[in-house]
Coordinates of C-alpha atoms and ligand atoms in Angstrom, one line a residue:
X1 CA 4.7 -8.2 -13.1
X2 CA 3.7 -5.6 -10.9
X3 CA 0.7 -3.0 -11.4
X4 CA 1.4 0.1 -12.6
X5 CA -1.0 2.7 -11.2
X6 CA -2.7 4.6 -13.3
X7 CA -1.3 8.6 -13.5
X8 CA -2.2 11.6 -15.4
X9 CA -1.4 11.7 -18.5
X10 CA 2.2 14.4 -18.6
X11 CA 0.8 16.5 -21.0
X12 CA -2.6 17.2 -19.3
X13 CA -1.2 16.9 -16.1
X14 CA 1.5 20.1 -16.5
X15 CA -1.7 22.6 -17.3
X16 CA -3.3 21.5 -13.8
X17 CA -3.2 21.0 -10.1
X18 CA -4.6 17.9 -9.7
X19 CA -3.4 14.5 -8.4
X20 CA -0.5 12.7 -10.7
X21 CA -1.4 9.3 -9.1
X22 CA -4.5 8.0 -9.6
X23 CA -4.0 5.1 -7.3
X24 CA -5.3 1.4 -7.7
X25 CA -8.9 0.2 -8.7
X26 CA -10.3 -2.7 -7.2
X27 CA -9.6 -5.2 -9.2
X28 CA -5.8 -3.9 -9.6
X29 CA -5.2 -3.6 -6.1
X30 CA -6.3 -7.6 -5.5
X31 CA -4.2 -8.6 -7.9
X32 CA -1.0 -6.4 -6.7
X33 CA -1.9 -8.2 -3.4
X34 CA -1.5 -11.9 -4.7
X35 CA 1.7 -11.2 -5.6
X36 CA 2.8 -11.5 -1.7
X37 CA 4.4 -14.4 -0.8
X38 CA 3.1 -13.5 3.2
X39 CA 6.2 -14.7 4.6
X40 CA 6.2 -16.0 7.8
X41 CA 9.3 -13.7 9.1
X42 CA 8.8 -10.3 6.9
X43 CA 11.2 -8.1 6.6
X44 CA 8.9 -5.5 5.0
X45 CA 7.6 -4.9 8.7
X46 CA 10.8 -4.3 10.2
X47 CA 11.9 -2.1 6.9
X48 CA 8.5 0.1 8.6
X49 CA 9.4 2.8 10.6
X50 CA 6.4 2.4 12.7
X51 CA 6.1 -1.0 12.0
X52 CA 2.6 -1.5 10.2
X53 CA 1.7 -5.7 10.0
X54 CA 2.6 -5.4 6.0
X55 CA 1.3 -9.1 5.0
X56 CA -1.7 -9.4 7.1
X57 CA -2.9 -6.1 6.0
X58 CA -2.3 -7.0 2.2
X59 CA -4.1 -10.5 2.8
X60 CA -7.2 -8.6 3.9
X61 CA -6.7 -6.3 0.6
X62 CA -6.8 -9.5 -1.4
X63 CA -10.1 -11.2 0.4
X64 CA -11.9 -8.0 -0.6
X65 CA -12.1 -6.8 3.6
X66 CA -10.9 -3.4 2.5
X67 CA -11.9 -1.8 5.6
X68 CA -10.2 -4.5 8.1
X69 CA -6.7 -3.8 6.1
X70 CA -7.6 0.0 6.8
X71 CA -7.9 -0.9 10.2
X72 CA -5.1 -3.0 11.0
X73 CA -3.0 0.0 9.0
X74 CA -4.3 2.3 11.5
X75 CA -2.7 0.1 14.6
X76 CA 0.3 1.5 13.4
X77 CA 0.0 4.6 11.4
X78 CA -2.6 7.3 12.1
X79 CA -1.4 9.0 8.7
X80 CA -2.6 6.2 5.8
X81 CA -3.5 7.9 2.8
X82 CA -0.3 10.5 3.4
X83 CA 2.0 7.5 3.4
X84 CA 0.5 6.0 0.4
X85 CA 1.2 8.8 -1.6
X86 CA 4.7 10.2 -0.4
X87 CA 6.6 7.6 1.6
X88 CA 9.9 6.5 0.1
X89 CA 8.3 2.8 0.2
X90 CA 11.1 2.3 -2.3
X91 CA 14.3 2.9 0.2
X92 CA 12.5 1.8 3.0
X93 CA 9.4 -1.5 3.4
X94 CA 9.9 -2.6 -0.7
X95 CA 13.3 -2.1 -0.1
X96 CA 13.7 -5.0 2.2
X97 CA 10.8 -7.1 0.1
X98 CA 11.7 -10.7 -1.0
X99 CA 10.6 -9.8 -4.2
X100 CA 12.5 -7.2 -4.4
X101 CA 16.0 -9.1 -5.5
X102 CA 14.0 -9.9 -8.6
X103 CA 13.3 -6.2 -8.6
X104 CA 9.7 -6.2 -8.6
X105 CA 9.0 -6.0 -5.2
X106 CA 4.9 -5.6 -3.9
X107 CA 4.0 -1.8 -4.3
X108 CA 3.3 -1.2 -0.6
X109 CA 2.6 2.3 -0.9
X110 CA -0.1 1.7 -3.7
X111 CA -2.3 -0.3 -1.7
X112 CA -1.7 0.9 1.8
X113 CA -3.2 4.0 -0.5
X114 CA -6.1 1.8 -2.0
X115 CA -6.7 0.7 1.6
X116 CA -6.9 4.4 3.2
X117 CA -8.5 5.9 0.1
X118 CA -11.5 3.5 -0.1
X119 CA -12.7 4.7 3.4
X120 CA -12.6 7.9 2.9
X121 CA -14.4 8.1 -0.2
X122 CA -17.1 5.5 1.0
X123 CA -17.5 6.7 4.7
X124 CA -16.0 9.9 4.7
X125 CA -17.4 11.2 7.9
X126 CA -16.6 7.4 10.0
X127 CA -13.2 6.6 9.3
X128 CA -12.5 3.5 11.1
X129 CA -11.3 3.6 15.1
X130 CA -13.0 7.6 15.1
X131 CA -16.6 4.9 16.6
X132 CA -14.3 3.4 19.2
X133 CA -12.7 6.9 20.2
X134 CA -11.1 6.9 23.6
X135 CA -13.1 9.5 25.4
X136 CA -11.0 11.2 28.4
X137 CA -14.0 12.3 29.8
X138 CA -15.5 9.0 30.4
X139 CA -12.6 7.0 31.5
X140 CA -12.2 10.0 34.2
X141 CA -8.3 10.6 32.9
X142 CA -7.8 14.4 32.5
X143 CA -3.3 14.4 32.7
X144 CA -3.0 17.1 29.7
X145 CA -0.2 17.1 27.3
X146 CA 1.0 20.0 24.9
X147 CA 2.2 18.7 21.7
X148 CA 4.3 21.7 19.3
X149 CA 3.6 21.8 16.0
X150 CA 1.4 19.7 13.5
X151 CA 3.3 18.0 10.4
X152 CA 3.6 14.4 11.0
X153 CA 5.5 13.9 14.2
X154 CA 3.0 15.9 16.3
X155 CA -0.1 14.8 14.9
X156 CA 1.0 11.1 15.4
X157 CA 2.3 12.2 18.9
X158 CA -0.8 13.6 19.9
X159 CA -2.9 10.5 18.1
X160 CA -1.5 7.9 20.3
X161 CA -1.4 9.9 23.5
X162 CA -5.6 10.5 22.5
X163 CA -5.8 7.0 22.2
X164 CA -4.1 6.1 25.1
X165 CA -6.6 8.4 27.2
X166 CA -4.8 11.4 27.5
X167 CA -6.4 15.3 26.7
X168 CA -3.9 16.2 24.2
X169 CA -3.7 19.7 23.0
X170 CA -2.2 20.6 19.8
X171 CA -0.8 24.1 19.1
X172 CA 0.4 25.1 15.4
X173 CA 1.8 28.2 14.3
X174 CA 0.2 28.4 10.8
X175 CA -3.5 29.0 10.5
X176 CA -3.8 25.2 9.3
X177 CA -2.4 22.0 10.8
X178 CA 0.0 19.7 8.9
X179 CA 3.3 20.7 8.5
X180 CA 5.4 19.9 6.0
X181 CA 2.1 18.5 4.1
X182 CA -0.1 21.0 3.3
X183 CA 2.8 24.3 3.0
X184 CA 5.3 22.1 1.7
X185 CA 4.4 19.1 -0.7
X186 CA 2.4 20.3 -3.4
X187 CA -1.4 19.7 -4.5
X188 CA -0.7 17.3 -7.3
X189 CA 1.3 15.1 -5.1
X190 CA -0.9 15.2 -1.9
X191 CA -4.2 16.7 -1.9
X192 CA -4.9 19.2 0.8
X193 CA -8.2 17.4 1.2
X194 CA -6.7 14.5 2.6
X195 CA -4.7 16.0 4.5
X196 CA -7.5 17.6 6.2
X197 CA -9.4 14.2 6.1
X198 CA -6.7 12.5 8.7
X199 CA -6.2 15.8 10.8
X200 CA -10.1 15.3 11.4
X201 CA -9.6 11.7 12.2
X202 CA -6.9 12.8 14.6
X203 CA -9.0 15.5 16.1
X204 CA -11.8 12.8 15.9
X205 CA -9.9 10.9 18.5
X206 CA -9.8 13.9 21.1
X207 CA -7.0 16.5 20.0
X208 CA -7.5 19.8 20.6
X209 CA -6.3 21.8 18.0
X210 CA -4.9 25.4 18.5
X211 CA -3.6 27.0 15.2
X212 CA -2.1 30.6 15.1
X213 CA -0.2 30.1 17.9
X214 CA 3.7 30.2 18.1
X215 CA 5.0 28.5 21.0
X216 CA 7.9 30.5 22.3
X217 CA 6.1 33.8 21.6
X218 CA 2.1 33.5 22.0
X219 CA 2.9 31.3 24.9
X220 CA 6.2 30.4 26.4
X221 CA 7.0 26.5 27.1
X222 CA 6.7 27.8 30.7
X223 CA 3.2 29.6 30.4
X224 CA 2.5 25.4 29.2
X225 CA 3.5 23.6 32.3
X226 CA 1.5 26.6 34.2
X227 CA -1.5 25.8 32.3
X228 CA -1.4 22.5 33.7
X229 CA 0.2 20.5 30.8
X230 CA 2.2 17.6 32.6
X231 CA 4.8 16.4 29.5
X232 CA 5.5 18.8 26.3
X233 CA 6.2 17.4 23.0
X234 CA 7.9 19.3 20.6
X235 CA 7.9 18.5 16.7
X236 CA 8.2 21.8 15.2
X237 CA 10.0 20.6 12.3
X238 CA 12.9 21.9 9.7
X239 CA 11.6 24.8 8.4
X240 CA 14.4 27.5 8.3
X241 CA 15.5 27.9 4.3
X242 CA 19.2 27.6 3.7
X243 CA 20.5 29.7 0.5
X244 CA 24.0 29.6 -1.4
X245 CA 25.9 32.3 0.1
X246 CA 26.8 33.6 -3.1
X247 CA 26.4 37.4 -4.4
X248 CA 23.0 38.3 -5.6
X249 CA 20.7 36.2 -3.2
X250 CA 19.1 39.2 -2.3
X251 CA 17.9 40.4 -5.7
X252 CA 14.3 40.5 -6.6
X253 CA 12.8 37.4 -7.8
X254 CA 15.0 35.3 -5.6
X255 CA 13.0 32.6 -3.5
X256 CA 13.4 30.1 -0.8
X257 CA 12.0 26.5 -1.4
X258 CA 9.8 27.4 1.1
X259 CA 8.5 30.5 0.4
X260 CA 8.0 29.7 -2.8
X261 CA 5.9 26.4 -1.9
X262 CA 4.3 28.0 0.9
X263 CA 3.1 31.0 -1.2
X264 CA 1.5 28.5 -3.6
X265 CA 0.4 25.4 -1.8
X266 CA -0.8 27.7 1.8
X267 CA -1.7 30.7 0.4
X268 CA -3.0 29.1 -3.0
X269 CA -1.1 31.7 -5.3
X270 CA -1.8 28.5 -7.9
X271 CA -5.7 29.6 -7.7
X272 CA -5.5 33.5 -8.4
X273 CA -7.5 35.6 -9.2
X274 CA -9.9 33.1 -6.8
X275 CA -7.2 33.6 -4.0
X276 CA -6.1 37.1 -4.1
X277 CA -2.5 36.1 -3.1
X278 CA -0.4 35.9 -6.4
X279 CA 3.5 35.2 -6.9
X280 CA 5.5 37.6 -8.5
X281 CA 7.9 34.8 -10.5
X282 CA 9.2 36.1 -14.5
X283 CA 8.8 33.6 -17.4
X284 CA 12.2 31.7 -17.1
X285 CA 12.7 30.0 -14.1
X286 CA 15.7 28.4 -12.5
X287 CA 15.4 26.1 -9.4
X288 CA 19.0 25.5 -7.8
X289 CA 18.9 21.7 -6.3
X290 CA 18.2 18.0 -6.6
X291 CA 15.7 16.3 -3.6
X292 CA 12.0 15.7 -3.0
X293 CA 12.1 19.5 -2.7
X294 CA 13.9 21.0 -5.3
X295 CA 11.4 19.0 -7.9
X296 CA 8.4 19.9 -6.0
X297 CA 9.1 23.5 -6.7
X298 CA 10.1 22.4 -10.7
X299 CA 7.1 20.8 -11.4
X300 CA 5.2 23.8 -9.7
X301 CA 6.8 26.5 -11.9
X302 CA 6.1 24.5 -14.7
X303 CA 2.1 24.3 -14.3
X304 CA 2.3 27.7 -13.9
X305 CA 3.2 28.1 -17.2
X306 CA 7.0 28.9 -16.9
X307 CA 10.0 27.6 -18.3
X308 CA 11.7 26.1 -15.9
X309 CA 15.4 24.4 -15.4
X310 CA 16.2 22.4 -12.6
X311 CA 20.5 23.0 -12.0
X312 CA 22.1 20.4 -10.3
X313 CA 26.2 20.2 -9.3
X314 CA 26.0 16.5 -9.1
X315 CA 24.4 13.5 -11.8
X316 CA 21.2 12.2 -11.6
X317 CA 22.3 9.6 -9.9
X318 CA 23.6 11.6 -6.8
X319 CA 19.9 13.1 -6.6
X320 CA 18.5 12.5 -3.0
X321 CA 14.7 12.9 -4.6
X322 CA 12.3 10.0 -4.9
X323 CA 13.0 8.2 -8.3
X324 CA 9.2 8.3 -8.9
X325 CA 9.6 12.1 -8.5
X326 CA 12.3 12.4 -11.2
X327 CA 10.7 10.3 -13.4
X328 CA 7.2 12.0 -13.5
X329 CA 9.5 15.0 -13.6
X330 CA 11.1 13.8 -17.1
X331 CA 7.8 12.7 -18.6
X332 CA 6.7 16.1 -17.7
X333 CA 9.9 17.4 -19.9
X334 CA 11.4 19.4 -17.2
X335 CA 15.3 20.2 -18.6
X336 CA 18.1 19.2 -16.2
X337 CA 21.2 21.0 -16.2
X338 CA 23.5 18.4 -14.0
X339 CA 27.1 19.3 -12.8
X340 CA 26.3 22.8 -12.8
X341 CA 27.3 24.8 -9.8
X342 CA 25.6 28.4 -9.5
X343 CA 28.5 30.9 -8.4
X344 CA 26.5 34.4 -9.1
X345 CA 22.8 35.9 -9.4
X346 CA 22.9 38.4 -12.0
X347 CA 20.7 41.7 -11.7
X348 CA 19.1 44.5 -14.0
X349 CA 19.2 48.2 -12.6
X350 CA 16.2 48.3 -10.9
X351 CA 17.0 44.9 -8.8
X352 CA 15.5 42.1 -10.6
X353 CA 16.9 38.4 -11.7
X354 CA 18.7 38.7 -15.2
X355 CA 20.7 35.8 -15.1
X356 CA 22.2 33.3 -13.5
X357 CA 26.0 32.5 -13.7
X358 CA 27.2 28.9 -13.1
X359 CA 30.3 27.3 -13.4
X360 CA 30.6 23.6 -15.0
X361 CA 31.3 20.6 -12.6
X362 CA 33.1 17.0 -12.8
X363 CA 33.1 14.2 -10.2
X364 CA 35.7 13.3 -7.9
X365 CA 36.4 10.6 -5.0
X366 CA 33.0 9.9 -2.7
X367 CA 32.5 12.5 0.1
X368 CA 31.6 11.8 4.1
X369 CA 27.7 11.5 2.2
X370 CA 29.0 8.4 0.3
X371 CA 28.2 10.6 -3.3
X372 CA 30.9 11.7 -5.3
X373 CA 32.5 15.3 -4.8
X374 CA 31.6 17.8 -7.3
X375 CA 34.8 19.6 -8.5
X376 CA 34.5 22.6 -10.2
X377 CA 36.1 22.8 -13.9
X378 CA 38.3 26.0 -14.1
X379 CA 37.2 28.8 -16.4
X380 CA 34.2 26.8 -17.5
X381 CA 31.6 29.9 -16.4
X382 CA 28.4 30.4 -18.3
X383 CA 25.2 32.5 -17.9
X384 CA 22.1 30.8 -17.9
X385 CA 19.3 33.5 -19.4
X386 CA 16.9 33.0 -16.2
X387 CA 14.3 35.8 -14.4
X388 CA 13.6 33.9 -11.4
X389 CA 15.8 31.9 -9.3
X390 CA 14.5 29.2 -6.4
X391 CA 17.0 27.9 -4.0
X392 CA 16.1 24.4 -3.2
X393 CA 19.1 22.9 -1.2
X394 CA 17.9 22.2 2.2
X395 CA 16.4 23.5 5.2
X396 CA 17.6 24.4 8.8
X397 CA 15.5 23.5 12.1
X398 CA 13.6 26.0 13.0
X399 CA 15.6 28.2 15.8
X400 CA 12.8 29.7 17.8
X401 CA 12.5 27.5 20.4
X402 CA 15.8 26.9 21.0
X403 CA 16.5 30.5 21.0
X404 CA 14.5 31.0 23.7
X405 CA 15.0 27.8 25.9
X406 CA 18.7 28.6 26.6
X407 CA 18.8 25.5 28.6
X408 CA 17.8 22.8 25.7
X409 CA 20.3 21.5 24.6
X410 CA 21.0 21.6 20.8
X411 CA 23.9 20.6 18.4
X412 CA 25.5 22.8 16.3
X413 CA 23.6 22.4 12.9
X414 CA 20.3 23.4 15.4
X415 CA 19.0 19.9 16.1
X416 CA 17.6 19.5 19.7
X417 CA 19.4 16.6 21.2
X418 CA 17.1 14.2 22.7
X419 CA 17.7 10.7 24.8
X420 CA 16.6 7.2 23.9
X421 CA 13.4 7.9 25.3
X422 CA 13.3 11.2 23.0
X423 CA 13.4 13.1 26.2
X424 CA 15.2 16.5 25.7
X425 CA 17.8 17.8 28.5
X426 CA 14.9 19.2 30.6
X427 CA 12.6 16.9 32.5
X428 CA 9.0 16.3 30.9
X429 CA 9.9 18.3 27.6
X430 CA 10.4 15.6 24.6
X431 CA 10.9 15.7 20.7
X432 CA 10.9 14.0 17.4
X433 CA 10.8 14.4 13.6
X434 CA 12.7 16.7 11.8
X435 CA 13.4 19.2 14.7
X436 CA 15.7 16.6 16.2
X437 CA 17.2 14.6 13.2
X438 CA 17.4 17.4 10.4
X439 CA 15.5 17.6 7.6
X440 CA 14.2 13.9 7.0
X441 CA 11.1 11.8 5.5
X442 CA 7.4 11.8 6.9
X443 CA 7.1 8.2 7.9
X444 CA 10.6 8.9 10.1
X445 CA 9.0 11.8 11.6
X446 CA 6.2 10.1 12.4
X447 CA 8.2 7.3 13.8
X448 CA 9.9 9.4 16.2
X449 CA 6.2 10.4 17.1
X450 CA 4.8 7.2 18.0
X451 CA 8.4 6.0 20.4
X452 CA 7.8 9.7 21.8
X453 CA 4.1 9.2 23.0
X454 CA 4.9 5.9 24.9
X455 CA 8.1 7.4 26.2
X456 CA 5.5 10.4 27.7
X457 CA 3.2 7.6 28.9
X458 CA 5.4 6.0 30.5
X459 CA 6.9 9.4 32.3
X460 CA 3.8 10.4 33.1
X461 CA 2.6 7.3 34.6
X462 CA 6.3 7.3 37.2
X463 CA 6.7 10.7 37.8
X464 CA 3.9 12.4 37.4
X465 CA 1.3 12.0 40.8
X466 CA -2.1 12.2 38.4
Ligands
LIG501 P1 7.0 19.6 9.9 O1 6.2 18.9 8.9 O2 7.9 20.7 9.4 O3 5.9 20.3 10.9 C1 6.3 21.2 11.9 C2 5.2 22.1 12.2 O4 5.5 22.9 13.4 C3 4.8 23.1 11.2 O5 3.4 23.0 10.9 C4 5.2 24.4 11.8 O6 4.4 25.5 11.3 C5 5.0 24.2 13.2 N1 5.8 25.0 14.1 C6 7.1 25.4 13.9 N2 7.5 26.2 15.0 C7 6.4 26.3 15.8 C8 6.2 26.9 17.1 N3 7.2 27.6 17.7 N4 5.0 26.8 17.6 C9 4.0 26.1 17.0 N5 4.1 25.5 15.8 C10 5.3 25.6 15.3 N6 9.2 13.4 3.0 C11 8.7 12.2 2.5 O7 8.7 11.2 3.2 N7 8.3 12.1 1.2 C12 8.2 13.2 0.4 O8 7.8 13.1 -0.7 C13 8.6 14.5 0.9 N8 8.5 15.6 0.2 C14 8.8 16.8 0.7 C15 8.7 18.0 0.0 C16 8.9 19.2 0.5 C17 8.7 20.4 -0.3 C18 9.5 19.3 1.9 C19 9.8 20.6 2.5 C20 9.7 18.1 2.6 C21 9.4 16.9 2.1 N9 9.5 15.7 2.8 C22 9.1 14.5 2.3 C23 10.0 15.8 4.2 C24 8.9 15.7 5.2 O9 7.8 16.4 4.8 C25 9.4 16.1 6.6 O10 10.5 15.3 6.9 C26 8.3 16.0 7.6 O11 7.2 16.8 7.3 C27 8.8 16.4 9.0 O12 7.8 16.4 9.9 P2 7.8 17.2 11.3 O13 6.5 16.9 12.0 O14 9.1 16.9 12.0 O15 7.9 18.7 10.8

């Protein structure tokens, strides 16, 4: 069997902002960890997109060296106790488990969690590699690289290239670094204090961090390379909200997934009157979608006190969001409304959400996505009785950049187009995570990160005289 780990309970949970997950104790997480065959060829590694050594770090779990498993984690992946809580571990490491065709593969994610969450709450301040620091000043390297943005694939860029030796300065748009995790994914999914734990660990390693500034307006990627940065990474991420196109997106009351999360997770909305930023939602709320996102803004409304719907043209099992996440959803009794297509948003006199009007859907043949077509059922309209309306169905990269670098190359959809080496179309510029695939997962963003740092390394060390 494996161990469950130990959650809120649903019906406290929806009246707070705290953690769902409770993670492993001790005495679980050894006993999850004796459940690993430590194969001698594992496929869990390779099913890793940066690779972490799975087995040997879940052996050290078992022997009780909780630190050493931290620390052969953090070879590979500068972002632990992030992964641990929102990786799909399911689609990607477990996936690929041997256990896993007897469907009870090792829960990676818990103890890479355990492992990550045991050093922070016993040595918050150490963290293990921030003693053995590369310092740039002593080993006389002073090559500086610009790294764009802060969600996961610039703070793992900038990580490596610290530890390889390099004065790596980070510049983020927002007034805190982080991305994705601390505007997008919500408290009781990933604290915001661990978040800021690994940022510190990061910056702990010899990143320079440089919020409020928007690269492409503060400073132009030229004003960079005049500064004296040799290589630019950009990660600026996915964060451009896409909406229906259908009548009545403009009304009041009407929210992108993003500003909607951003309002509550960034500016804390959740903790008003103590944060004097509120949101002005109604008391019946709709959220249009069916990913990671479109349940993260659910579960949101909902411990705000709302009633909430989550609509959804396809089944549940078309849904793109984490099982886990649809599950804790259901235990949390949030109503689906499946095969339901939004074609109108409905509004008073004065401007305001009064409704939302859908039409009914039924499956067809599989589209170029592999899921099966929604088709819409003729003359099947209804209203659904909603104030409030959050569009959840995917986000855009962000266009700045691109906009004002005529000669990077992009695609059509607004993805820059890199190399193998993650090397843009103009010399010494690279990029990774979401920016160049679309939106995408954390651990793929990171990925992109970590090939992107030894890619600079490497172009730095041929082209550039230091
Ligand atoms: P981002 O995290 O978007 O970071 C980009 C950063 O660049 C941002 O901080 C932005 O402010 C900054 N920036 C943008 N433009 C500029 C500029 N011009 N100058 C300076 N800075 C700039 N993935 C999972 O694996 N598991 C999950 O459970 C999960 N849940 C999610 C929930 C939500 C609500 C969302 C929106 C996404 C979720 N994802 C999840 C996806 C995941 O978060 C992203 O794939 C990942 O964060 C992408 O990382 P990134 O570094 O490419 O970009």
């Amino acid at each position: 069997m494996r161990n469950k780990v130990l959650q809120q309970l649903p019906q406290e949970r929806i009246k707070n902002f705290f953690e769902v997950a409770l993670g492993y104790s001790q005495e679980q997480a050894e006993e999850e960890a004796k459940r690993c065959l430590q194969c001698k060829d594992p496929f869990c590694i390779k099913g890793c997109p940066v690779e972490i050594d799975i087995p040997i770090f879940i052996r050290l779990i078992q022997e009780g060296k909780r630190r050493e498993a931290l620390e052969k984690i953090k070879e590979k992946n500068n972002l632990p106790a992030v992964c641990g809580r929102v990786c799909p571990q399911e689609d990607q490491c477990e996936a690929v488990c041997v256990l896993h065709k007897k469907k009870i593969p090792i829960n990676i994610g818990a103890l890479e969690r355990y492992a990550a969450d045991y050093e922070l709450v016993h040595s918050p301040q150490s963290t293990v590699h921030r003693e053995n620091k590369p310092s740039t000043v002593d080993r006389g390297l002073s090559t500086k690289i610009a790294v764009v943005g802060s969600g996961p694939a610039g703070l793992t860029c900038a990580a490596d290239l610290a530890k390889m030796g390099y004065q790596v300065t980070l510049f983020e748009s927002l007034h805190l670094p982080g991305g994705v995790l601390v505007y997008g994914i919500p408290e009781f999914r990933l604290p915001k204090q661990i978040v800021h734990n690994e940022v510190e660990y990061i910056k702990g390693l010899g990143v320079e961090l440089k919020t409020d500034t928007l690269i492409g307006n503060t400073y132009t990627i030229g004003d960079l390379f005049e500064k004296g940065f040799k290589a630019i990474f950009i990660g600026v991420g996915a964060g451009l909200p896409q909406f229906l196109g259908i009548p009545g997106e403009n009304l009041d009351r009407v929210y992108s997934a993003n500003e909607f999360l951003t309002r509550v997770n960034l500016m804390k909305a959740y903790k008003f009157p103590e944060y004097a930023t509120p949101i002005n939602i109604g008391k019946k709320v709709v959220v249009i979608g069916g990913g990671n996102v479109a349940f993260d803004c659910a579960r949101v409304a909902l411990r705000l006190g709302r009633e909430v719907t989550l609509v959804y043209r396809r089944t549940e099992n078309e849904m793109p969001a984490r099982k886990e996440e649809v599950q804790n959803a259901k235990d949390e009794g949030l109503p689906f409304k499946v095969l339901t297509q939004p074609i109108k948003i409905i509004g008073d006199e004065k401007g305001f959400v009064k409704g939302l009007e859908c039409l009914k859907m039924e499956l067809g043949d599989p589209d170029e996505s592999g899921r099966r077509r929604p088709i819409p059922i003729k003359a099947s309209n209804f209203i659904l009785d909603v104030d409030t309306v959050i569009v959840a169905i995917g986000q855009n990269p962000n266009p700045l950049l691109p906009k004002v670098m005529p000669n990077l190359k992009t695609r059509e959809d607004g993805t820059i187009v890199v190399n193998e080496n993650f090397m843009t179309s103009l010399p010494g510029i690279f990029a990774g995570g979401d920016i160049i695939s679309g939106a995408d997962t954390v651990i793929s963003a990171m990925g992109a990160g970590k090939k992107a740092a030894v890619a600079i390394d490497s172009y730095i060390k041929n082209k550039v005289k230091v």
